[in-house]
Amino acid sequence: MRQQINSRIPGHRHQMSLVVLFSITASALGTTLASSAGATEALVIDRFGNRHDLSAIRIKDRTELEYYVGDERRKASFDHIQKFVVDGATGDEERPVKVHLRSGRVDAGMLFTGGQESSANQGFNASSSGGRAPTGVSGKTSLGPWLLSLDDVREVRFQHPEGEPAPAERPALKAAVVTTKGALFEVADLLLAKKQILRYSQNRRKMTLDLAKIERIQFAEYSSGQEDRQITITLWGGTAVHGSVNATVARYTGETDKQYARRVGAAVTGNMAEGLFSAGMHEIKLIRFHPIATEAAGATGANSSPSPAAD
Amino acid sequence: MRTIFQFGTCCRSLALLAVVAGAAALALSCATTSAYDDYGPDPILAGKGRLTLQAGGIPRLNFYVIDTATEKEVHADTPLQGAFAPSAFQASLVESNLSVDLDPGVYRVVVNTHIEESVELPEVEVRMGEETPVMIRVGRFQLIMVGGATRLPFMIMDYNMSNVLGRGMTTPDVRHFIVPEGHYKIRLENSSNGIDTQRPLEVSFGRITPIQIGTSITTEEPDEAADQ
């Protein structure tokens, strides 16, 4: 009997060890798959010319790059970036950057690196404004975790999976814009607050909608001093969505002339044959987008008289 | 010898029986005390999965959930007041609204903040009977007014002060403003209190960034000329 038990135990132990081994392997594999999902590999060159191969790269603890092109703040996901090169003098808080997107576009702008104050060990600093946001580039190398101040980074080349199609640029949208005074403008590359996104509110919720999905936006009558304007959005599928957009012309305390002009007077922008188009939300009655496929044919009959608000 | 061996086997069996009985009693006692009455989260509803937002210690958020298959909103909750509301304050004890039970599927989660930018997760898969935690990259900041000034409007701007991202109102009570993680500038100008300042603001996940503003502070750097 004891021999039988003894003879069973090694087999049982063997099975148990196999189960444990399998479960550990499975969990490790699962963890690896989970962690590798969405993790981007990149090659980082620091200002001394050293090369670092990283996996799971993060910049400022995020998987997107935030930079400024002129007055516009842009965010590009790592999936959309081929590489970016940081120029300028080390130690400057604001450094010129060239962002090469996978679509072929190159954005030349400014990158806030944090300057020399940024370090790998930023913590709570009571003398300053408080908790510091992470400003470095982090990731993993074959030797372990890796961290470098963004101020010391010269170039980052992202490595995307082979065969993965590059994200395409959004096509420029053309639209007919009718103002509250009845003027009609044919506008190309129409943007709302410098983006192809409509921000509106609906029952205390802030909603966003891609302009490419919209056929037209109808604005309700505007009265002086009105802060929000009711809008009716008609999608290309025929669905109607109701909401409101901020159309205040009141000036905020502390707002400069340029900031006010940008917020109020340049809420709707685009290009016309005569020059730039610029208008405020309080000046618009209707925006009717042209279909992207037939935009070339639709743009021929443009009735574009000069805009009083055009720059 | 055989008697001793039988006695040992008997004792071993009794000990094993006692352990099994003890474990059974423990399990029964746990089951009868209804573990979900006072402690821990409620059980996931039958046939549903649980979506849990992890916001670094923030108990409540304004968010809504859209089913990507139908593009219809399946859940929405907006308990937080706007940043410009003068009566809002931070309560010390609040019930979290960051968990919601949903049918299995793929959802788009949009979290509204106190500025016009929202944090959006385009595809979150919820599986039946499982809890799906998702991290929301938002942080908090708090304006501390020194010198008696209480309710003052201020602006939240991007870091190069080109665009106004939102407005807020200071309150005498403790109040946390929720914004996406990143770098911002705070602009506060009030002639009657003699305050005219702009401050860099770094908001990070899981922290509350304090900004101290007041007339008693004399170590401020002179404001740089804005792009008037």
Coordinates of C-alpha atoms in Angstrom, one line a residue:
Chain A
M1 CA 0.0 0.0 0.0
R2 CA 2.7 2.4 1.0
Q3 CA 4.6 1.4 -2.1
Q4 CA 1.5 2.2 -4.2
I5 CA 1.3 5.6 -2.5
N6 CA 4.9 6.2 -3.0
S7 CA 4.7 5.1 -6.6
R8 CA 1.8 7.5 -7.1
I9 CA 3.3 10.5 -5.4
P10 CA 6.1 11.1 -7.9
G11 CA 3.6 10.9 -10.8
H12 CA 1.3 13.2 -8.9
R13 CA 4.1 15.6 -8.1
H14 CA 5.1 15.5 -11.7
Q15 CA 1.6 16.4 -12.8
M16 CA 1.4 19.1 -10.2
S17 CA 4.7 20.6 -11.3
L18 CA 3.6 20.5 -14.9
V19 CA 0.3 22.3 -14.0
V20 CA 2.2 24.9 -12.0
L21 CA 4.8 25.3 -14.8
F22 CA 2.1 25.6 -17.4
S23 CA 0.1 28.1 -15.3
I24 CA 3.2 30.2 -14.7
T25 CA 4.1 30.1 -18.4
A26 CA 0.6 31.0 -19.4
S27 CA 0.4 33.9 -17.0
A28 CA 3.8 35.1 -18.1
L29 CA 2.8 34.8 -21.7
G30 CA -0.5 36.5 -21.0
T31 CA 1.3 39.3 -19.2
T32 CA 3.8 39.6 -22.1
L33 CA 1.0 39.7 -24.7
A34 CA -0.9 42.2 -22.6
S35 CA 2.0 44.4 -22.0
S36 CA 3.2 44.3 -25.6
A37 CA -0.2 45.2 -26.9
G38 CA 0.0 48.9 -27.8
A39 CA 3.7 49.1 -26.7
T40 CA 5.9 50.9 -29.2
E41 CA 9.5 50.2 -29.8
A42 CA 11.8 53.1 -30.6
L43 CA 15.4 54.0 -31.1
V44 CA 16.5 57.0 -29.0
I45 CA 19.6 59.0 -29.8
D46 CA 20.7 61.2 -26.9
R47 CA 22.6 64.5 -27.3
F48 CA 25.9 62.7 -26.9
G49 CA 25.2 60.5 -29.9
N50 CA 24.5 57.3 -27.9
R51 CA 21.9 55.0 -29.2
H52 CA 19.3 53.3 -27.1
D53 CA 16.9 50.6 -28.3
L54 CA 13.7 50.9 -26.2
S55 CA 10.6 48.9 -26.0
A56 CA 7.4 50.3 -24.4
I57 CA 8.6 53.9 -24.9
R58 CA 6.7 56.6 -23.2
I59 CA 7.3 60.4 -23.3
K60 CA 6.1 62.3 -20.2
D61 CA 4.5 59.0 -19.2
R62 CA 2.3 59.1 -22.2
T63 CA 2.1 57.4 -25.6
E64 CA 1.6 60.6 -27.5
L65 CA 3.8 63.6 -28.3
E66 CA 2.5 67.1 -27.5
Y67 CA 4.0 70.0 -29.4
Y68 CA 3.1 73.4 -30.6
V69 CA 3.0 74.5 -34.2
G70 CA 2.6 78.2 -34.1
D71 CA -0.2 78.9 -31.8
E72 CA -1.7 75.5 -32.2
R73 CA -1.2 72.7 -29.7
R74 CA -1.0 69.4 -31.4
K75 CA -0.9 65.9 -30.1
A76 CA 0.3 63.0 -32.2
S77 CA 0.1 59.4 -31.2
F78 CA 3.2 57.3 -31.5
D79 CA 1.4 55.3 -34.1
H80 CA 1.3 58.3 -36.4
I81 CA 5.0 59.4 -35.9
Q82 CA 7.9 58.2 -37.9
K83 CA 10.5 60.2 -36.0
F84 CA 11.1 63.5 -34.4
V85 CA 14.3 65.5 -34.0
V86 CA 14.9 68.0 -31.2
D87 CA 17.1 71.0 -32.0
G88 CA 18.2 74.0 -30.1
A89 CA 20.4 74.5 -27.1
T90 CA 20.3 72.1 -24.2
G91 CA 18.8 73.6 -21.1
D92 CA 16.2 75.6 -22.9
E93 CA 12.7 75.0 -21.8
E94 CA 11.4 75.5 -25.3
R95 CA 13.2 73.6 -28.1
P96 CA 12.5 73.5 -31.8
V97 CA 11.3 70.1 -33.0
K98 CA 10.6 68.6 -36.3
V99 CA 8.0 65.8 -36.2
H100 CA 8.0 63.5 -39.2
L101 CA 4.7 61.9 -39.5
R102 CA 4.1 58.6 -41.2
S103 CA 1.7 60.2 -43.6
G104 CA 4.6 62.2 -45.0
R105 CA 3.8 65.5 -43.4
V106 CA 6.5 67.2 -41.4
D107 CA 5.5 69.5 -38.6
A108 CA 8.1 72.1 -37.5
G109 CA 7.2 73.4 -34.1
M110 CA 8.2 73.8 -30.5
L111 CA 8.6 71.2 -27.8
F112 CA 8.5 72.0 -24.1
T113 CA 11.2 69.8 -22.6
G114 CA 11.2 71.2 -19.1
G115 CA 14.8 72.5 -19.6
Q116 CA 17.5 71.8 -17.1
E117 CA 15.0 71.7 -14.2
S118 CA 13.6 68.5 -15.5
S119 CA 15.3 65.4 -14.1
A120 CA 14.8 61.8 -13.8
N121 CA 13.7 62.1 -10.2
Q122 CA 11.2 64.9 -10.1
G123 CA 9.1 64.6 -7.1
F124 CA 7.0 66.8 -5.0
N125 CA 8.6 70.2 -4.7
A126 CA 6.9 72.4 -2.1
S127 CA 8.7 75.6 -3.1
S128 CA 7.4 75.4 -6.7
S129 CA 3.9 74.8 -7.9
G130 CA 3.7 71.3 -6.4
G131 CA 3.8 67.9 -7.9
R132 CA 5.8 67.9 -11.1
A133 CA 4.5 66.1 -14.1
P134 CA 6.9 63.6 -15.6
T135 CA 9.0 65.2 -18.4
G136 CA 11.3 62.4 -19.4
V137 CA 11.5 59.6 -22.0
S138 CA 11.1 56.2 -20.4
G139 CA 11.1 52.7 -21.6
K140 CA 12.7 49.3 -21.3
T141 CA 16.0 48.1 -22.7
S142 CA 17.4 44.6 -22.6
L143 CA 19.2 45.6 -19.4
G144 CA 16.1 46.9 -17.6
P145 CA 14.1 50.1 -17.1
W146 CA 15.5 53.2 -18.8
L147 CA 14.8 56.9 -18.2
L148 CA 16.2 60.1 -19.7
S149 CA 15.3 63.7 -19.5
L150 CA 13.7 65.0 -22.6
D151 CA 16.2 67.8 -22.5
D152 CA 18.9 65.3 -23.3
V153 CA 17.1 63.7 -26.2
R154 CA 18.3 64.5 -29.8
E155 CA 16.2 62.1 -31.9
V156 CA 13.6 59.4 -31.5
R157 CA 12.8 57.0 -34.3
F158 CA 9.7 54.9 -33.8
Q159 CA 9.6 51.3 -35.1
H160 CA 6.3 50.2 -36.3
P161 CA 5.3 46.7 -37.3
E162 CA 6.2 45.8 -40.8
G163 CA 3.2 45.8 -43.2
E164 CA 1.2 48.0 -40.9
P165 CA -0.4 50.6 -43.1
A166 CA 0.5 54.2 -42.3
P167 CA -2.4 56.3 -41.0
A168 CA -3.6 58.6 -43.7
E169 CA -4.0 62.3 -43.3
R170 CA -7.5 63.5 -43.0
P171 CA -8.7 65.0 -46.3
A172 CA -9.3 68.8 -46.2
L173 CA -13.0 69.6 -46.1
K174 CA -14.8 72.1 -48.2
A175 CA -18.0 73.7 -47.1
A176 CA -20.4 76.5 -47.9
V177 CA -20.7 78.9 -44.9
V178 CA -23.7 81.2 -44.5
T179 CA -23.3 84.0 -42.0
T180 CA -26.1 85.6 -40.0
K181 CA -26.0 88.5 -42.4
G182 CA -26.8 86.2 -45.3
A183 CA -23.4 86.2 -47.0
L184 CA -22.3 82.9 -48.5
F185 CA -18.6 81.8 -48.6
E186 CA -17.1 78.7 -50.2
V187 CA -14.4 77.7 -47.8
A188 CA -11.7 75.1 -48.3
D189 CA -9.9 73.3 -45.5
L190 CA -12.5 74.3 -43.0
L191 CA -11.5 74.0 -39.4
L192 CA -13.3 74.7 -36.1
A193 CA -10.9 76.0 -33.5
K194 CA -8.1 74.8 -35.7
K195 CA -9.3 71.2 -35.7
Q196 CA -11.5 69.0 -37.8
I197 CA -13.6 68.3 -34.8
L198 CA -16.8 69.9 -33.6
R199 CA -17.0 70.4 -29.9
Y200 CA -20.5 70.8 -28.5
S201 CA -22.5 70.2 -25.4
Q202 CA -25.5 68.0 -24.9
N203 CA -27.2 67.7 -21.5
R204 CA -24.1 68.8 -19.5
R205 CA -22.0 66.4 -21.6
K206 CA -19.1 67.7 -23.7
M207 CA -19.3 65.9 -27.0
T208 CA -17.0 65.8 -30.0
L209 CA -17.8 64.9 -33.6
D210 CA -15.6 64.4 -36.6
L211 CA -16.4 67.0 -39.2
A212 CA -16.1 64.3 -41.9
K213 CA -19.2 62.7 -40.6
I214 CA -21.3 65.9 -40.8
E215 CA -23.4 67.1 -43.7
R216 CA -24.5 70.4 -42.2
I217 CA -24.6 72.4 -39.0
Q218 CA -27.6 74.7 -38.5
F219 CA -27.3 77.4 -35.9
A220 CA -30.3 78.8 -34.1
E221 CA -31.0 82.5 -34.0
Y222 CA -28.4 84.5 -32.2
S223 CA -29.2 87.2 -29.8
S224 CA -26.7 89.7 -28.3
G225 CA -25.1 88.5 -25.1
Q226 CA -26.0 84.9 -25.7
E227 CA -23.4 82.5 -24.4
D228 CA -24.5 79.2 -26.0
R229 CA -26.1 78.7 -29.4
Q230 CA -28.3 75.8 -30.1
I231 CA -27.3 73.8 -33.1
T232 CA -28.7 71.0 -35.2
I233 CA -26.1 68.7 -36.7
T234 CA -27.2 66.5 -39.6
L235 CA -24.9 63.6 -40.3
W236 CA -24.3 62.1 -43.8
G237 CA -26.5 59.2 -42.8
G238 CA -29.4 61.5 -42.2
T239 CA -29.3 61.4 -38.4
A240 CA -30.0 64.7 -36.6
V241 CA -28.2 65.5 -33.4
H242 CA -29.0 68.5 -31.2
G243 CA -26.7 70.4 -29.0
S244 CA -25.2 73.7 -28.3
V245 CA -21.8 75.4 -28.9
N246 CA -20.1 78.2 -27.0
A247 CA -20.6 81.4 -28.9
T248 CA -19.9 84.0 -26.2
V249 CA -18.4 87.3 -27.2
A250 CA -17.7 88.3 -23.7
R251 CA -14.1 88.9 -22.8
Y252 CA -12.7 86.9 -20.0
T253 CA -10.8 88.6 -17.2
G254 CA -7.1 88.6 -18.0
E255 CA -7.6 87.7 -21.6
T256 CA -5.3 89.5 -24.0
D257 CA -6.4 91.0 -27.3
K258 CA -4.8 88.3 -29.3
Q259 CA -6.3 85.5 -27.2
Y260 CA -9.7 87.1 -27.4
A261 CA -9.4 87.5 -31.2
R262 CA -8.3 83.9 -31.6
R263 CA -11.1 82.5 -29.4
V264 CA -14.0 84.7 -30.5
G265 CA -13.1 85.8 -34.0
A266 CA -11.4 82.7 -35.3
A267 CA -13.6 79.9 -34.2
V268 CA -14.3 78.9 -37.8
T269 CA -11.3 79.2 -40.2
G270 CA -10.5 78.1 -43.7
N271 CA -9.1 79.2 -47.0
M272 CA -10.8 81.0 -49.9
A273 CA -9.6 82.1 -53.2
E274 CA -9.3 85.7 -51.9
G275 CA -7.4 84.7 -48.8
L276 CA -8.1 83.4 -45.4
F277 CA -11.5 82.9 -43.9
S278 CA -12.2 83.6 -40.3
A279 CA -15.4 84.0 -38.4
G280 CA -16.8 83.5 -34.9
M281 CA -19.5 81.1 -33.8
H282 CA -21.8 84.0 -33.2
E283 CA -21.6 85.0 -36.9
I284 CA -22.5 81.7 -38.5
K285 CA -25.9 80.6 -39.6
L286 CA -25.2 77.5 -41.6
I287 CA -22.3 75.3 -42.5
R288 CA -22.9 72.9 -45.3
F289 CA -20.1 70.5 -46.1
H290 CA -19.5 69.2 -49.6
P291 CA -19.0 65.4 -50.0
I292 CA -15.4 64.6 -50.1
A293 CA -15.6 62.4 -53.2
T294 CA -17.4 65.0 -55.3
E295 CA -15.8 68.1 -53.8
A296 CA -13.9 69.0 -57.0
A297 CA -17.2 69.2 -58.9
G298 CA -19.0 71.0 -56.2
A299 CA -16.4 73.7 -55.7
T300 CA -16.7 75.1 -59.2
G301 CA -19.8 77.2 -58.5
A302 CA -18.4 79.1 -55.5
N303 CA -20.0 82.4 -54.7
S304 CA -17.3 83.9 -52.6
S305 CA -17.6 87.5 -52.0
P306 CA -15.0 89.1 -49.8
S307 CA -15.5 88.5 -46.1
P308 CA -15.5 91.3 -43.6
A309 CA -14.0 88.9 -41.1
A310 CA -11.4 87.5 -43.5
D311 CA -7.8 88.1 -42.5
Chain B
M1 CA 3.9 -2.3 16.6
R2 CA 0.9 -2.7 14.4
T3 CA -1.3 -1.2 17.1
I4 CA 0.9 1.8 17.3
F5 CA 0.8 2.2 13.5
Q6 CA -3.0 1.8 13.5
F7 CA -3.3 4.4 16.3
G8 CA -1.1 6.8 14.3
T9 CA -3.2 6.3 11.1
C10 CA -6.4 6.9 13.1
C11 CA -5.0 10.1 14.6
R12 CA -4.0 11.3 11.2
S13 CA -7.4 10.6 9.8
L14 CA -9.1 12.5 12.7
A15 CA -6.8 15.5 12.2
L16 CA -7.6 15.5 8.5
L17 CA -11.3 15.3 9.3
A18 CA -11.0 18.2 11.8
V19 CA -9.2 20.3 9.2
V20 CA -11.9 19.6 6.6
A21 CA -14.7 20.3 9.0
G22 CA -13.0 23.5 10.1
A23 CA -12.7 24.7 6.5
A24 CA -16.3 23.8 5.8
A25 CA -17.4 25.7 8.9
L26 CA -15.4 28.7 7.9
A27 CA -16.8 28.7 4.4
L28 CA -20.3 28.4 5.8
S29 CA -19.8 31.1 8.2
C30 CA -18.5 33.4 5.5
A31 CA -21.4 32.6 3.2
T32 CA -24.0 33.3 5.9
T33 CA -22.7 36.7 6.8
S34 CA -23.4 38.1 3.3
A35 CA -20.1 39.5 2.3
Y36 CA -21.5 42.2 0.0
D37 CA -23.6 43.9 2.6
D38 CA -21.0 46.4 3.9
Y39 CA -17.6 45.7 2.4
G40 CA -16.3 45.6 -1.1
P41 CA -18.0 46.2 -4.4
D42 CA -21.3 44.7 -5.4
P43 CA -21.2 41.5 -7.4
I44 CA -21.3 41.9 -11.2
L45 CA -24.8 41.6 -12.5
A46 CA -25.7 38.4 -14.2
G47 CA -24.8 38.4 -17.9
K48 CA -22.8 41.7 -17.7
G49 CA -19.2 42.8 -17.3
R50 CA -17.9 45.6 -15.2
L51 CA -16.1 48.7 -16.5
T52 CA -14.0 50.4 -13.9
L53 CA -12.3 53.7 -14.5
Q54 CA -9.0 54.2 -12.6
A55 CA -8.3 57.9 -12.2
G56 CA -5.5 58.0 -9.7
G57 CA -7.6 58.6 -6.6
I58 CA -10.3 60.7 -8.1
P59 CA -13.6 59.3 -6.8
R60 CA -16.0 60.9 -9.3
L61 CA -15.9 61.8 -12.9
N62 CA -18.2 63.1 -15.6
F63 CA -18.2 60.4 -18.3
Y64 CA -20.3 58.6 -20.8
V65 CA -20.1 55.3 -22.6
I66 CA -21.0 54.7 -26.2
D67 CA -21.5 51.3 -27.8
T68 CA -19.2 51.2 -30.8
A69 CA -21.4 48.7 -32.6
T70 CA -24.6 50.9 -32.5
E71 CA -23.0 54.3 -31.7
K72 CA -25.6 54.7 -29.0
E73 CA -24.9 56.0 -25.6
V74 CA -25.4 53.2 -23.0
H75 CA -24.3 55.0 -19.9
A76 CA -23.8 58.6 -18.8
D77 CA -23.2 60.2 -15.4
T78 CA -22.3 63.9 -14.8
P79 CA -22.2 64.5 -11.1
L80 CA -19.5 67.1 -11.1
Q81 CA -20.3 70.8 -11.5
G82 CA -18.5 72.9 -14.0
A83 CA -15.2 74.6 -13.1
F84 CA -16.9 78.0 -13.2
A85 CA -19.6 77.1 -10.7
P86 CA -19.0 79.2 -7.6
S87 CA -20.7 76.9 -5.2
A88 CA -18.8 73.7 -6.0
F89 CA -16.5 72.3 -3.4
Q90 CA -14.7 69.1 -2.7
A91 CA -16.6 66.9 -0.2
S92 CA -14.5 64.7 2.0
L93 CA -16.8 61.6 1.6
V94 CA -18.2 60.9 -1.7
E95 CA -19.5 57.7 -3.3
S96 CA -17.5 56.7 -6.4
N97 CA -19.3 56.5 -9.7
L98 CA -16.4 55.0 -11.6
S99 CA -17.8 51.5 -12.0
V100 CA -20.6 50.5 -14.3
D101 CA -22.0 47.1 -15.3
L102 CA -22.4 46.8 -19.0
D103 CA -23.4 44.2 -21.5
P104 CA -20.4 42.4 -23.0
G105 CA -19.1 44.4 -26.0
V106 CA -16.7 47.1 -27.2
Y107 CA -17.3 50.6 -26.0
R108 CA -16.0 54.1 -26.4
V109 CA -15.4 55.8 -23.1
V110 CA -15.3 59.6 -23.0
V111 CA -14.4 61.4 -19.7
N112 CA -15.1 65.1 -19.5
T113 CA -12.8 67.3 -17.6
H114 CA -13.0 70.9 -16.4
I115 CA -11.5 72.2 -19.7
E116 CA -12.9 71.7 -23.1
E117 CA -10.6 68.7 -23.8
S118 CA -11.9 65.3 -22.9
V119 CA -10.0 62.1 -22.4
E120 CA -11.3 59.4 -24.8
L121 CA -10.7 55.7 -24.9
P122 CA -11.8 54.6 -28.3
E123 CA -12.1 50.9 -27.8
V124 CA -12.6 49.2 -24.4
E125 CA -13.7 45.6 -24.4
V126 CA -16.0 44.5 -21.6
R127 CA -16.3 40.7 -21.1
M128 CA -19.0 38.9 -19.3
G129 CA -18.4 38.3 -15.6
E130 CA -15.1 40.1 -15.7
E131 CA -14.0 43.5 -14.4
T132 CA -12.2 45.7 -17.0
P133 CA -10.1 48.4 -15.4
V134 CA -9.1 51.2 -17.6
M135 CA -6.7 54.0 -16.7
I136 CA -7.9 57.6 -17.3
R137 CA -4.9 59.9 -17.6
V138 CA -6.3 62.9 -15.7
G139 CA -5.0 64.8 -12.7
R140 CA -6.1 67.4 -10.3
F141 CA -5.0 70.8 -9.2
Q142 CA -6.1 73.1 -6.5
L143 CA -5.9 76.9 -6.2
I144 CA -5.1 78.1 -2.7
M145 CA -6.0 81.8 -2.3
V146 CA -4.0 83.7 0.4
G147 CA -5.0 87.1 1.7
G148 CA -8.8 86.9 1.9
A149 CA -9.6 86.7 -1.8
T150 CA -12.2 83.9 -2.3
R151 CA -14.2 83.7 -5.4
L152 CA -12.2 84.9 -8.3
P153 CA -12.4 83.8 -11.9
F154 CA -9.3 82.4 -13.6
M155 CA -8.4 81.0 -17.0
I156 CA -6.8 77.7 -17.8
M157 CA -4.6 78.1 -20.9
D158 CA -2.2 76.0 -22.8
Y159 CA 1.5 76.2 -21.9
N160 CA 2.4 78.9 -24.5
M161 CA -0.7 80.9 -23.5
S162 CA -2.1 80.9 -27.0
N163 CA -5.5 79.4 -26.4
V164 CA -8.0 79.5 -23.6
L165 CA -8.8 75.9 -22.7
G166 CA -11.3 76.7 -19.9
R167 CA -12.4 78.9 -17.1
G168 CA -12.6 78.3 -13.4
M169 CA -13.7 80.0 -10.2
T170 CA -11.8 79.9 -6.9
T171 CA -13.9 79.1 -3.8
P172 CA -13.3 79.5 -0.1
D173 CA -13.8 75.7 0.2
V174 CA -11.3 73.1 -0.9
R175 CA -11.9 72.4 -4.6
H176 CA -10.1 70.2 -7.1
F177 CA -10.1 70.9 -10.8
I178 CA -9.8 67.9 -13.1
V179 CA -7.8 68.3 -16.3
P180 CA -6.0 65.9 -18.6
E181 CA -2.4 65.2 -17.6
G182 CA 0.0 67.8 -18.9
H183 CA 1.4 71.2 -18.8
Y184 CA -0.8 74.3 -18.6
K185 CA -0.8 77.9 -17.5
I186 CA -3.1 79.6 -15.0
R187 CA -4.0 83.2 -15.6
L188 CA -5.7 85.1 -12.8
E189 CA -6.3 88.8 -13.0
N190 CA -8.4 90.8 -10.6
S191 CA -8.0 94.5 -10.2
S192 CA -9.9 95.0 -6.9
N193 CA -7.6 92.5 -5.1
G194 CA -4.5 93.6 -6.9
I195 CA -3.8 90.2 -8.3
D196 CA -2.5 89.8 -11.7
T197 CA -0.5 86.6 -12.1
Q198 CA 0.1 83.7 -14.3
R199 CA 1.5 80.4 -13.1
P200 CA 2.8 77.3 -14.8
L201 CA 0.8 74.2 -13.9
E202 CA 1.9 70.7 -14.2
V203 CA -0.8 68.1 -13.7
S204 CA 0.2 64.5 -13.3
F205 CA -1.8 61.4 -12.7
G206 CA -2.5 60.5 -9.1
R207 CA -1.5 63.8 -7.6
I208 CA -3.1 67.0 -6.6
T209 CA -1.0 70.0 -7.7
P210 CA -1.4 72.9 -5.4
I211 CA -1.1 76.5 -6.7
Q212 CA -0.8 79.2 -4.1
I213 CA -1.9 82.7 -5.2
G214 CA -2.5 85.7 -3.0
T215 CA -1.6 89.2 -2.1
S216 CA 0.7 88.2 0.7
I217 CA 3.1 86.5 -1.6
T218 CA 5.9 88.9 -2.4
T219 CA 8.4 86.5 -4.0
E220 CA 6.5 86.3 -7.3
E221 CA 8.4 86.9 -10.4
P222 CA 7.1 89.8 -12.4
D223 CA 4.7 88.8 -15.1
E224 CA 6.1 88.5 -18.5
A225 CA 4.5 90.6 -21.1
A226 CA 1.6 88.7 -22.6
D227 CA 1.1 88.7 -26.3
Q228 CA -1.1 91.7 -26.3

